[in-house]
Tab-separated table of C-alpha atoms and ligand atoms in Angstrom:
chain	number	residue	atom	x	y	z
A	1	MET	CA	-1.455	34.117	0.788
A	2	GLY	CA	1.017	31.290	1.388
A	3	GLU	CA	3.246	29.944	-1.338
A	4	LYS	CA	2.244	26.793	-3.151
A	5	ILE	CA	4.050	23.695	-1.870
A	6	PRO	CA	5.099	21.376	-4.711
A	7	PRO	CA	4.943	17.594	-4.347
A	8	VAL	CA	8.131	15.582	-3.771
A	9	LYS	CA	9.904	14.686	-7.026
A	10	GLY	CA	8.990	11.269	-8.360
A	11	THR	CA	5.635	11.155	-6.554
A	12	ARG	CA	2.286	11.667	-8.216
A	13	ASP	CA	-1.340	12.339	-7.507
A	14	VAL	CA	-4.051	10.172	-8.959
A	15	LEU	CA	-7.378	11.969	-9.144
A	16	PRO	CA	-10.893	10.731	-9.840
A	17	THR	CA	-11.262	12.683	-13.103
A	18	ASP	CA	-8.988	14.109	-15.751
A	19	THR	CA	-11.046	17.213	-16.508
A	20	TYR	CA	-8.226	19.547	-15.527
A	21	LEU	CA	-5.431	17.608	-17.152
A	22	LYS	CA	-3.895	17.560	-20.586
A	23	LYS	CA	-5.572	15.182	-22.990
A	24	ASP	CA	-2.657	13.986	-25.129
A	25	ASP	CA	-1.106	11.733	-22.488
A	26	PRO	CA	-3.531	9.152	-21.146
A	27	TRP	CA	-3.962	10.210	-17.550
A	28	VAL	CA	-4.333	7.557	-14.937
A	29	ARG	CA	-7.403	7.950	-12.744
A	30	THR	CA	-8.387	6.222	-9.546
A	31	GLY	CA	-10.858	4.146	-11.576
A	32	HIS	CA	-8.005	2.534	-13.505
A	33	LEU	CA	-6.183	1.611	-10.303
A	34	GLN	CA	-9.369	0.201	-8.812
A	35	LEU	CA	-9.982	-1.960	-11.857
A	36	ILE	CA	-6.449	-3.399	-11.612
A	37	GLU	CA	-6.673	-4.019	-7.864
A	38	GLN	CA	-10.168	-5.440	-7.964
A	39	ALA	CA	-9.192	-7.893	-10.681
A	40	ALA	CA	-6.291	-9.081	-8.510
A	41	ARG	CA	-8.622	-9.394	-5.499
A	42	ASP	CA	-11.015	-11.467	-7.595
A	43	ILE	CA	-8.527	-13.639	-9.472
A	44	PHE	CA	-5.698	-14.411	-7.013
A	45	PRO	CA	-7.909	-16.174	-4.407
A	46	LEU	CA	-9.092	-18.553	-7.140
A	47	TYR	CA	-5.533	-19.889	-6.998
A	48	GLY	CA	-5.376	-19.954	-3.195
A	49	TYR	CA	-3.502	-16.676	-2.692
A	50	ARG	CA	-4.600	-14.653	0.330
A	51	GLU	CA	-3.767	-11.062	1.183
A	52	ALA	CA	-0.940	-10.160	3.562
A	53	ARG	CA	-0.071	-6.628	4.699
A	54	THR	CA	3.381	-5.815	5.989
A	55	PRO	CA	4.824	-2.474	7.162
A	56	ILE	CA	6.281	0.157	4.865
A	57	LEU	CA	9.162	0.694	7.293
A	58	GLU	CA	11.595	-2.152	7.797
A	59	ARG	CA	15.074	-2.473	9.216
A	60	THR	CA	17.661	-1.631	6.566
A	61	ALA	CA	19.419	-4.950	7.200
A	62	LEU	CA	16.412	-6.831	5.805
A	63	PHE	CA	16.965	-5.443	2.318
A	64	ALA	CA	20.759	-5.328	2.496
A	65	ARG	CA	20.742	-9.052	3.243
A	66	GLY	CA	17.604	-10.088	1.383
A	67	ILE	CA	18.077	-8.210	-1.883
A	68	GLY	CA	21.865	-8.027	-1.829
A	69	ASP	CA	24.371	-5.194	-1.356
A	70	ALA	CA	25.519	-5.284	-4.970
A	71	THR	CA	22.102	-4.585	-6.463
A	72	ASP	CA	21.098	-1.164	-7.787
A	73	ILE	CA	18.262	-1.056	-5.278
A	74	VAL	CA	20.425	-1.476	-2.199
A	75	SER	CA	23.514	0.339	-3.437
A	76	LYS	CA	21.802	3.520	-4.595
A	77	GLU	CA	18.012	3.577	-4.560
A	78	MET	CA	16.851	3.072	-0.971
A	79	TYR	CA	15.207	5.666	1.242
A	80	THR	CA	17.117	4.969	4.407
A	81	PHE	CA	17.311	7.015	7.592
A	82	GLU	CA	18.100	6.720	11.221
A	83	ASP	CA	15.019	6.489	13.408
A	84	ARG	CA	14.864	8.592	16.576
A	85	ASP	CA	16.104	5.660	18.631
A	86	GLY	CA	19.103	5.121	16.361
A	87	THR	CA	17.702	2.143	14.382
A	88	GLN	CA	18.568	2.177	10.671
A	89	VAL	CA	15.259	1.919	8.816
A	90	THR	CA	14.307	1.863	5.139
A	91	MET	CA	11.054	2.564	3.345
A	92	ARG	CA	10.527	-0.731	1.548
A	93	PRO	CA	11.736	-0.790	-2.073
A	94	GLU	CA	9.939	-4.090	-2.784
A	95	GLY	CA	7.697	-6.605	-1.059
A	96	THR	CA	9.314	-10.029	-1.163
A	97	ALA	CA	11.887	-9.492	1.604
A	98	SER	CA	9.138	-8.181	3.914
A	99	LEU	CA	6.769	-11.063	3.237
A	100	VAL	CA	9.518	-13.589	3.804
A	101	ARG	CA	10.456	-11.782	7.029
A	102	ALA	CA	6.834	-12.100	8.183
A	103	TYR	CA	6.778	-15.763	7.144
A	104	VAL	CA	9.858	-16.443	9.273
A	105	GLU	CA	8.747	-14.184	12.143
A	106	HIS	CA	5.417	-15.981	12.579
A	107	ALA	CA	6.837	-19.479	11.997
A	108	VAL	CA	4.329	-20.028	9.209
A	109	GLN	CA	6.426	-22.905	7.945
A	110	GLN	CA	5.209	-24.987	10.894
A	111	GLN	CA	1.693	-24.980	9.454
A	112	GLY	CA	3.067	-27.173	6.668
A	113	GLY	CA	2.055	-27.226	3.031
A	114	GLU	CA	2.229	-24.314	0.682
A	115	THR	CA	1.730	-20.745	1.766
A	116	LYS	CA	0.384	-18.437	-0.915
A	117	TRP	CA	0.185	-14.741	-0.195
A	118	TRP	CA	-0.472	-11.634	-2.242
A	119	TYR	CA	0.082	-7.990	-1.365
A	120	ALA	CA	-0.479	-4.508	-2.747
A	121	GLY	CA	1.052	-1.245	-1.686
A	122	PRO	CA	3.505	1.598	-2.224
A	123	MET	CA	7.224	0.978	-2.757
A	124	PHE	CA	10.012	3.575	-2.666
A	125	ARG	CA	13.142	3.817	-4.789
A	126	HIS	CA	15.264	6.872	-5.413
A	127	GLU	CA	15.445	6.540	-9.206
A	128	ARG	CA	15.629	8.976	-12.082
A	129	GLN	CA	12.061	10.013	-12.788
A	130	GLN	CA	10.720	9.038	-16.222
A	131	ARG	CA	7.427	7.974	-17.708
A	132	GLY	CA	6.569	4.705	-15.948
A	133	ARG	CA	9.378	5.176	-13.393
A	134	TYR	CA	8.662	6.980	-10.148
A	135	ARG	CA	10.139	7.263	-6.675
A	136	GLN	CA	6.924	6.197	-5.017
A	137	PHE	CA	5.128	3.537	-7.012
A	138	THR	CA	2.704	0.719	-6.327
A	139	GLN	CA	3.263	-2.980	-6.651
A	140	ILE	CA	0.831	-5.839	-6.549
A	141	GLY	CA	2.702	-9.051	-5.998
A	142	VAL	CA	2.419	-12.650	-4.872
A	143	GLU	CA	4.639	-15.180	-3.128
A	144	ALA	CA	4.219	-18.957	-2.999
A	145	LEU	CA	6.356	-20.568	-0.320
A	146	GLY	CA	6.957	-24.226	0.398
A	147	SER	CA	7.091	-25.865	-2.999
A	148	THR	CA	10.078	-26.476	-5.248
A	149	GLY	CA	8.076	-26.510	-8.472
A	150	PRO	CA	8.026	-26.471	-11.441
A	151	ARG	CA	4.248	-27.022	-11.496
A	152	ILE	CA	3.655	-24.255	-8.972
A	153	ASP	CA	5.851	-21.949	-11.098
A	154	ALA	CA	3.611	-22.630	-14.078
A	155	GLU	CA	0.445	-22.156	-12.021
A	156	GLN	CA	1.686	-18.753	-10.870
A	157	ILE	CA	2.688	-17.653	-14.365
A	158	GLU	CA	-0.720	-18.738	-15.657
A	159	MET	CA	-2.353	-16.627	-12.937
A	160	LEU	CA	-0.346	-13.554	-13.988
A	161	ASP	CA	-1.241	-14.282	-17.585
A	162	ARG	CA	-4.947	-14.469	-16.716
A	163	TRP	CA	-4.884	-11.225	-14.744
A	164	LEU	CA	-3.121	-9.284	-17.518
A	165	ARG	CA	-5.443	-10.673	-20.150
A	166	PHE	CA	-8.466	-9.685	-18.085
A	167	LEU	CA	-7.043	-6.152	-18.033
A	168	ALA	CA	-6.668	-6.331	-21.821
A	169	VAL	CA	-3.077	-5.067	-21.792
A	170	PRO	CA	-0.856	-6.081	-24.722
A	171	PHE	CA	2.025	-8.205	-23.414
A	172	GLU	CA	4.336	-11.137	-23.973
A	173	MET	CA	5.421	-13.596	-21.281
A	174	HIS	CA	9.178	-14.166	-21.225
A	175	VAL	CA	10.724	-17.007	-19.212
A	176	ASN	CA	14.266	-18.051	-18.415
A	177	THR	CA	16.284	-19.990	-15.869
A	178	LEU	CA	19.212	-18.742	-13.828
A	179	GLY	CA	20.407	-22.103	-12.581
A	180	ASP	CA	21.132	-22.593	-8.903
A	181	ALA	CA	23.964	-22.527	-6.376
A	182	ARG	CA	25.386	-25.642	-7.995
A	183	CYS	CA	25.622	-24.583	-11.623
A	184	ARG	CA	25.496	-20.795	-11.584
A	185	PRO	CA	28.998	-20.159	-10.149
A	186	ALA	CA	30.687	-21.765	-13.172
A	187	TYR	CA	28.487	-19.733	-15.474
A	188	ARG	CA	29.172	-16.569	-13.522
A	189	THR	CA	32.909	-17.115	-13.886
A	190	ALA	CA	32.669	-17.785	-17.623
A	191	LEU	CA	30.493	-14.699	-18.078
A	192	GLN	CA	32.851	-12.582	-16.010
A	193	GLU	CA	35.838	-13.645	-18.111
A	194	TYR	CA	33.961	-12.795	-21.301
A	195	LEU	CA	32.885	-9.402	-19.936
A	196	ARG	CA	36.386	-8.536	-18.772
A	197	ALA	CA	37.676	-9.305	-22.250
A	198	ASN	CA	35.048	-6.924	-23.671
A	199	ALA	CA	35.272	-4.267	-20.952
A	200	ASP	CA	36.178	-1.476	-23.408
A	201	ARG	CA	32.723	-1.792	-25.014
A	202	LEU	CA	30.791	-1.645	-21.715
A	203	CYS	CA	29.246	1.390	-19.998
A	204	GLU	CA	30.783	2.575	-16.703
A	205	ASP	CA	28.052	0.877	-14.643
A	206	CYS	CA	28.582	-2.426	-16.409
A	207	LYS	CA	32.340	-2.268	-15.904
A	208	LYS	CA	31.560	-2.207	-12.190
A	209	ARG	CA	28.829	-4.838	-12.519
A	210	THR	CA	31.320	-7.165	-14.206
A	211	GLU	CA	33.033	-7.478	-10.833
A	212	THR	CA	30.060	-7.187	-8.465
A	213	ASN	CA	27.016	-8.601	-10.297
A	214	PRO	CA	28.054	-9.738	-13.809
A	215	ILE	CA	24.723	-11.364	-14.663
A	216	ARG	CA	23.046	-7.964	-14.368
A	217	VAL	CA	25.094	-6.733	-17.360
A	218	LEU	CA	22.893	-8.911	-19.550
A	219	ASP	CA	19.898	-6.662	-18.998
A	220	CYS	CA	21.599	-3.273	-19.184
A	221	LYS	CA	19.534	-0.967	-21.415
A	222	ASN	CA	22.618	0.607	-23.077
A	223	PRO	CA	22.742	-0.486	-26.767
A	224	ARG	CA	26.514	-1.113	-26.734
A	225	CYS	CA	26.198	-3.298	-23.634
A	226	GLN	CA	23.353	-5.147	-25.331
A	227	GLU	CA	25.668	-5.930	-28.264
A	228	VAL	CA	28.211	-7.364	-25.851
A	229	ALA	CA	25.440	-9.299	-24.069
A	230	ALA	CA	24.259	-10.806	-27.357
A	231	GLY	CA	27.595	-12.598	-27.753
A	232	ALA	CA	27.920	-13.660	-24.108
A	233	PRO	CA	27.981	-17.284	-22.963
A	234	ARG	CA	24.501	-18.571	-22.116
A	235	MET	CA	23.279	-20.055	-18.845
A	236	GLU	CA	21.579	-22.790	-20.824
A	237	SER	CA	24.827	-24.571	-21.640
A	238	TYR	CA	25.928	-24.524	-17.980
A	239	LEU	CA	22.719	-25.862	-16.373
A	240	CYS	CA	23.054	-28.870	-14.089
A	241	ASP	CA	20.702	-31.805	-14.727
A	242	GLU	CA	18.257	-30.810	-11.972
A	243	CYS	CA	17.983	-27.227	-13.194
A	244	LYS	CA	17.561	-28.385	-16.749
A	245	ALA	CA	14.774	-30.800	-15.715
A	246	HIS	CA	13.095	-27.975	-13.782
A	247	PHE	CA	13.136	-25.676	-16.790
A	248	ASP	CA	11.882	-28.382	-19.158
A	249	GLY	CA	9.117	-29.212	-16.662
A	250	LEU	CA	8.127	-25.555	-16.451
A	251	ARG	CA	7.837	-25.236	-20.195
A	252	GLU	CA	5.774	-28.425	-20.465
A	253	SER	CA	3.399	-27.251	-17.734
A	254	LEU	CA	3.011	-23.843	-19.360
A	255	THR	CA	2.185	-25.456	-22.664
A	256	ARG	CA	-0.332	-27.762	-20.972
A	257	LEU	CA	-1.998	-24.755	-19.319
A	258	GLY	CA	-2.070	-22.880	-22.615
A	259	VAL	CA	0.251	-20.051	-21.607
A	260	ALA	CA	2.025	-18.580	-24.612
A	261	HIS	CA	5.624	-17.778	-23.671
A	262	LEU	CA	9.050	-17.010	-25.104
A	263	VAL	CA	12.377	-18.260	-23.801
A	264	ASP	CA	14.546	-15.198	-23.254
A	265	PRO	CA	18.144	-16.002	-22.238
A	266	LYS	CA	18.818	-12.358	-21.361
A	267	LEU	CA	16.076	-12.254	-18.746
A	268	VAL	CA	18.075	-12.167	-15.528
A	269	ARG	CA	16.255	-9.885	-13.053
A	270	GLY	CA	18.094	-7.517	-10.773
A	271	LEU	CA	17.890	-9.101	-7.366
A	272	ASP	CA	20.450	-11.479	-5.887
A	273	TYR	CA	18.012	-13.970	-4.458
A	274	TYR	CA	16.710	-15.489	-7.682
A	275	THR	CA	17.380	-19.140	-8.588
A	276	ARG	CA	16.102	-21.180	-11.519
A	277	THR	CA	12.852	-19.789	-12.946
A	278	THR	CA	12.655	-16.116	-13.852
A	279	TYR	CA	9.878	-14.518	-15.851
A	280	GLU	CA	8.632	-11.157	-17.004
A	281	ALA	CA	5.493	-9.859	-18.641
A	282	ILE	CA	6.625	-7.253	-21.144
A	283	ALA	CA	4.251	-4.811	-22.781
A	284	THR	CA	4.380	-5.042	-26.562
A	285	SER	CA	3.246	-1.440	-27.027
A	286	GLY	CA	2.255	1.658	-25.127
A	287	LEU	CA	5.029	1.981	-22.552
A	288	GLY	CA	8.185	2.938	-24.446
A	289	SER	CA	11.369	1.811	-22.753
A	290	GLN	CA	9.827	1.104	-19.317
A	291	SER	CA	7.996	-1.848	-20.769
A	292	THR	CA	8.258	-4.523	-18.074
A	293	VAL	CA	4.926	-4.616	-16.278
A	294	ALA	CA	5.652	-7.566	-14.017
A	295	GLY	CA	8.698	-9.563	-13.060
A	296	GLY	CA	9.055	-12.682	-11.030
A	297	GLY	CA	11.198	-15.596	-10.153
A	298	ARG	CA	12.114	-18.387	-7.830
A	299	TYR	CA	14.147	-17.659	-4.699
A	300	ASP	CA	14.923	-20.970	-3.081
A	301	GLY	CA	17.662	-19.604	-0.794
A	302	LEU	CA	15.925	-16.504	0.547
A	303	VAL	CA	13.995	-17.935	3.495
A	304	ARG	CA	17.182	-19.476	4.864
A	305	GLU	CA	19.123	-16.268	4.214
A	306	LEU	CA	16.556	-14.413	6.342
A	307	GLY	CA	16.787	-16.795	9.267
A	308	GLY	CA	14.105	-19.352	8.370
A	309	GLY	CA	14.276	-22.963	7.278
A	310	ASP	CA	14.959	-24.540	3.938
A	311	VAL	CA	11.832	-23.325	2.195
A	312	ALA	CA	11.588	-22.791	-1.532
A	313	GLY	CA	9.640	-19.863	-2.909
A	314	ILE	CA	8.536	-18.118	-6.067
A	315	GLY	CA	6.796	-14.804	-6.624
A	316	PHE	CA	6.185	-11.895	-8.923
A	317	ALA	CA	5.601	-8.173	-8.549
A	318	ALA	CA	3.706	-6.027	-11.022
A	319	GLY	CA	4.047	-2.272	-11.409
A	320	VAL	CA	0.565	-0.864	-11.002
A	321	GLU	CA	1.324	2.562	-12.534
A	322	ARG	CA	2.674	0.953	-15.710
A	323	LEU	CA	-0.369	-1.298	-15.877
A	324	ALA	CA	-2.597	1.711	-15.325
A	325	LEU	CA	-1.030	3.580	-18.250
A	326	LEU	CA	-1.912	0.610	-20.450
A	327	VAL	CA	-5.404	0.295	-19.023
A	328	ALA	CA	-5.942	4.045	-19.575
A	329	GLN	CA	-4.839	3.669	-23.208
A	330	ALA	CA	-7.261	0.798	-23.653
A	331	GLY	CA	-9.952	3.160	-22.328
A	332	ARG	CA	-11.014	0.748	-19.624
A	333	GLU	CA	-12.083	1.974	-16.232
A	334	LYS	CA	-14.199	0.784	-13.370
A	335	GLU	CA	-17.645	2.318	-13.783
A	336	GLU	CA	-18.580	4.348	-10.772
A	337	ARG	CA	-21.639	6.307	-11.584
A	338	PRO	CA	-24.020	7.990	-9.212
A	339	VAL	CA	-27.215	6.131	-9.915
A	340	VAL	CA	-29.746	8.809	-9.024
A	341	PHE	CA	-29.309	12.570	-9.279
A	342	LEU	CA	-31.832	14.575	-7.274
A	343	ALA	CA	-32.597	18.063	-8.577
A	344	PRO	CA	-34.649	20.106	-6.086
A	345	LEU	CA	-36.078	23.409	-7.332
A	346	GLY	CA	-36.572	25.372	-4.045
A	347	ALA	CA	-35.786	25.401	-0.340
A	348	ALA	CA	-38.600	23.052	0.768
A	349	GLU	CA	-37.755	20.715	-2.115
A	350	GLU	CA	-34.082	20.710	-1.089
A	351	ALA	CA	-35.056	19.609	2.406
A	352	ARG	CA	-37.096	16.742	0.957
A	353	ALA	CA	-34.374	15.783	-1.551
A	354	ASP	CA	-31.768	15.494	1.208
A	355	VAL	CA	-33.970	12.965	3.013
A	356	LEU	CA	-34.789	11.070	-0.200
A	357	ALA	CA	-31.040	10.798	-0.924
A	358	LYS	CA	-30.482	9.390	2.550
A	359	HIS	CA	-33.180	6.740	1.983
A	360	LEU	CA	-31.649	5.760	-1.359
A	361	ARG	CA	-28.178	5.374	0.167
A	362	GLU	CA	-29.589	3.331	3.040
A	363	ALA	CA	-30.898	0.968	0.379
A	364	GLY	CA	-27.427	0.762	-1.201
A	365	ILE	CA	-28.251	3.039	-4.134
A	366	ALA	CA	-25.762	5.787	-4.941
A	367	ALA	CA	-27.409	9.202	-4.917
A	368	GLU	CA	-26.197	12.732	-5.535
A	369	VAL	CA	-28.255	15.670	-4.496
A	370	SER	CA	-27.728	19.081	-6.055
A	371	PHE	CA	-26.481	21.809	-3.725
A	372	ARG	CA	-26.867	24.571	-6.290
A	373	GLY	CA	-30.337	26.017	-6.537
A	374	SER	CA	-30.792	26.507	-10.265
A	375	ASN	CA	-33.395	25.637	-12.860
A	376	ALA	CA	-34.253	22.098	-13.894
A	377	ALA	CA	-32.399	22.290	-17.247
A	378	ASN	CA	-29.094	23.287	-15.652
A	379	GLN	CA	-29.418	20.620	-13.014
A	380	LEU	CA	-30.070	17.959	-15.630
A	381	LYS	CA	-26.940	19.097	-17.452
A	382	ARG	CA	-24.985	18.517	-14.273
A	383	ALA	CA	-26.573	15.078	-13.843
A	384	ASN	CA	-25.424	14.194	-17.367
A	385	ALA	CA	-21.906	15.470	-16.734
A	386	LEU	CA	-21.723	13.264	-13.640
A	387	GLY	CA	-22.790	10.254	-15.666
A	388	ALA	CA	-25.857	9.647	-13.523
A	389	ARG	CA	-28.256	7.017	-14.754
A	390	PHE	CA	-31.473	8.560	-13.421
A	391	ALA	CA	-32.453	12.129	-12.576
A	392	LEU	CA	-35.369	13.153	-10.438
A	393	VAL	CA	-36.626	16.733	-10.510
A	394	VAL	CA	-38.352	17.683	-7.252
A	395	GLY	CA	-40.605	20.748	-7.614
A	396	GLU	CA	-43.687	22.105	-5.876
A	397	LEU	CA	-46.019	19.685	-7.638
A	398	GLU	CA	-43.922	16.634	-6.758
A	399	LEU	CA	-43.734	17.768	-3.152
A	400	SER	CA	-47.510	18.115	-2.796
A	401	SER	CA	-48.510	15.001	-4.781
A	402	GLY	CA	-45.764	12.693	-3.449
A	403	ARG	CA	-45.223	11.490	-7.015
A	404	ALA	CA	-42.404	12.399	-9.434
A	405	LYS	CA	-40.892	11.515	-12.814
A	406	LEU	CA	-37.705	9.492	-12.703
A	407	LYS	CA	-35.878	10.243	-15.937
A	408	GLU	CA	-33.556	7.709	-17.523
A	409	LEU	CA	-30.856	10.021	-18.836
A	410	ARG	CA	-29.490	7.840	-21.585
A	411	THR	CA	-32.830	7.200	-23.264
A	412	GLY	CA	-34.894	10.153	-22.037
A	413	GLU	CA	-37.573	7.713	-20.878
A	414	GLN	CA	-39.688	8.891	-17.911
A	415	HIS	CA	-41.128	6.684	-15.198
A	416	GLU	CA	-43.681	7.944	-12.697
A	417	VAL	CA	-42.705	6.908	-9.190
A	418	ASP	CA	-44.069	7.137	-5.650
A	419	LEU	CA	-41.594	9.189	-3.592
A	420	ALA	CA	-42.481	7.338	-0.391
A	421	ARG	CA	-41.239	4.134	-2.026
A	422	LEU	CA	-38.399	5.645	-4.051
A	423	PRO	CA	-35.648	3.093	-3.268
A	424	ASP	CA	-37.898	0.186	-4.296
A	425	GLU	CA	-39.020	1.956	-7.442
A	426	VAL	CA	-35.408	2.674	-8.467
A	427	LYS	CA	-34.375	-0.918	-7.830
A	428	ARG	CA	-37.280	-2.212	-9.910
A	429	LEU	CA	-36.479	0.125	-12.824
A	430	ALA	CA	-32.750	-0.495	-12.659
A	431	GLN	CA	-33.431	-4.203	-13.066
A	432	ASN	CA	-35.874	-3.792	-15.943
A	433	THR	CA	-33.605	-1.753	-18.154
A	434	PRO	CA	-29.951	-2.450	-17.490
A	435	PRO	CA	-27.656	0.333	-18.712
A	436	SER	CA	-25.636	-0.668	-21.757
A	437	ALA	CA	-22.236	0.306	-20.312
A	438	ALA	CA	-22.328	-1.648	-17.057
B	501	LIG	P1	13.298	-2.103	-14.074
B	501	LIG	O1	14.243	-2.965	-14.852
B	501	LIG	O2	12.191	-1.519	-14.902
B	501	LIG	O3	13.988	-1.115	-13.203
B	501	LIG	P2	13.121	-3.804	-11.797
B	501	LIG	O4	13.815	-5.055	-12.143
B	501	LIG	O5	13.803	-2.799	-10.963
B	501	LIG	O6	12.539	-3.118	-13.119
B	501	LIG	P3	11.277	-5.108	-10.037
B	501	LIG	O7	12.047	-4.768	-8.830
B	501	LIG	O8	11.263	-6.483	-10.522
B	501	LIG	O9	11.687	-4.136	-11.201
B	501	LIG	O10	9.787	-4.614	-9.871
B	501	LIG	C1	8.692	-5.256	-10.527
B	501	LIG	C2	7.891	-4.258	-11.317
B	501	LIG	O11	7.645	-3.074	-10.560
B	501	LIG	C3	8.598	-3.742	-12.560
B	501	LIG	O12	8.440	-4.644	-13.611
B	501	LIG	C4	7.866	-2.453	-12.812
B	501	LIG	O13	6.634	-2.685	-13.474
B	501	LIG	C5	7.599	-1.953	-11.431
B	501	LIG	N1	8.586	-0.949	-11.043
B	501	LIG	C6	9.846	-1.142	-10.591
B	501	LIG	N2	10.447	0.027	-10.305
B	501	LIG	C7	9.530	1.000	-10.601
B	501	LIG	C8	9.531	2.428	-10.515
B	501	LIG	N3	10.580	3.099	-10.058
B	501	LIG	N4	8.419	3.093	-10.889
B	501	LIG	C9	7.332	2.425	-11.343
B	501	LIG	N5	7.269	1.091	-11.438
B	501	LIG	C10	8.350	0.378	-11.071
B	502	LIG	MG1	14.853	-1.047	-11.314
């Protein structure tokens, strides 16, 4: 027998059921992921966002330039290798740079107006594995290109708010502004001076960040760095008039749209390309220290940086695994129940049941047919375990008469049905007595 091959560190399997898994930690199942994705598929198009799919492999230069060399992602987290033809490629650590690359590549700007795209897929970062932090994880994100805001910023934040509320996860929406190329440099310098003066109280990483990416020190998780950050100069007092008007406009729009939000001066986001609006949805319970479920912001310089025109943009990305942990705790899951369980009692009955199942599926009704010849009681137990709504026992009598009893498992109610018209009979009964859970 061959040796078991373990999965790669930081990757995980998501299975349909948790029967084999420990019960104390809420285990994420495929149903949770489907609920999250389906809600995005339903809600985002209401705001004009359409799905885009870009490759997992990109040239390394895209992220080095797009995200910035000084960021944690580019400096130490990327899965980068040389392709067989010598090209440096990276498994994407995030989606924005790729979507902007596609936007530039296909000259989408020429179509005019706003472009709103959403995406979903795996991202890869070589990070220390923790609860809610993996090396392969999934993001669902959106990008709106072509508008300088702030109304479109507020529209996007309201959409995120709606999606998270639909999923019933507990969260708070934090917003901030980072200024722009005009006012941020002065702030950066003031912050840097303050951090240098307090260098002895900073962690090793933040000592380096002080020189390379000082704003990132503000969201270091180390408690001593947080103390230093609490006394740091604030962007607010350095904002130029335009950036201040943008932020005021954002807050007014959010209030008009009824989006509860908190101004959080320490919300800076890790990537270099952000300007003005930044925002995060932070879980208020259930995730421990990895509590940010979605982060977003405006990136007015990115399209130009990646070879396109002067096009403003704003987007967010949500961590699907973190959302799924919350959805699992809330006990929500997409219902996926086999509607009819067929329990044949002998060989001839099995042959008939296989064909009946085919007819049901042709009519769009989910059907499971038992492959284990056992008595009716055991088969009904299995139907219950599967969460089937109806069970149909097919024995000798049913075979000869062409009629059978369709049992509603939740109530025990029995309905006599004509096997030749089974799909119609099931549809009629399913309509008459809707199951309570669905
Ligand atoms: P963090 O501060 O938690 O590292 P980040 O700033 O690196 O977050 P983003 O790049 O903004 O995160 O990604 C957006 C969202 O994607 C995060 O809010 C989080 O929910 C999720 N995410 C990021 N990295 C991981 C990871 N390694 N594993 C699981 N989810 C992640
Ligand atoms: Mg990170």
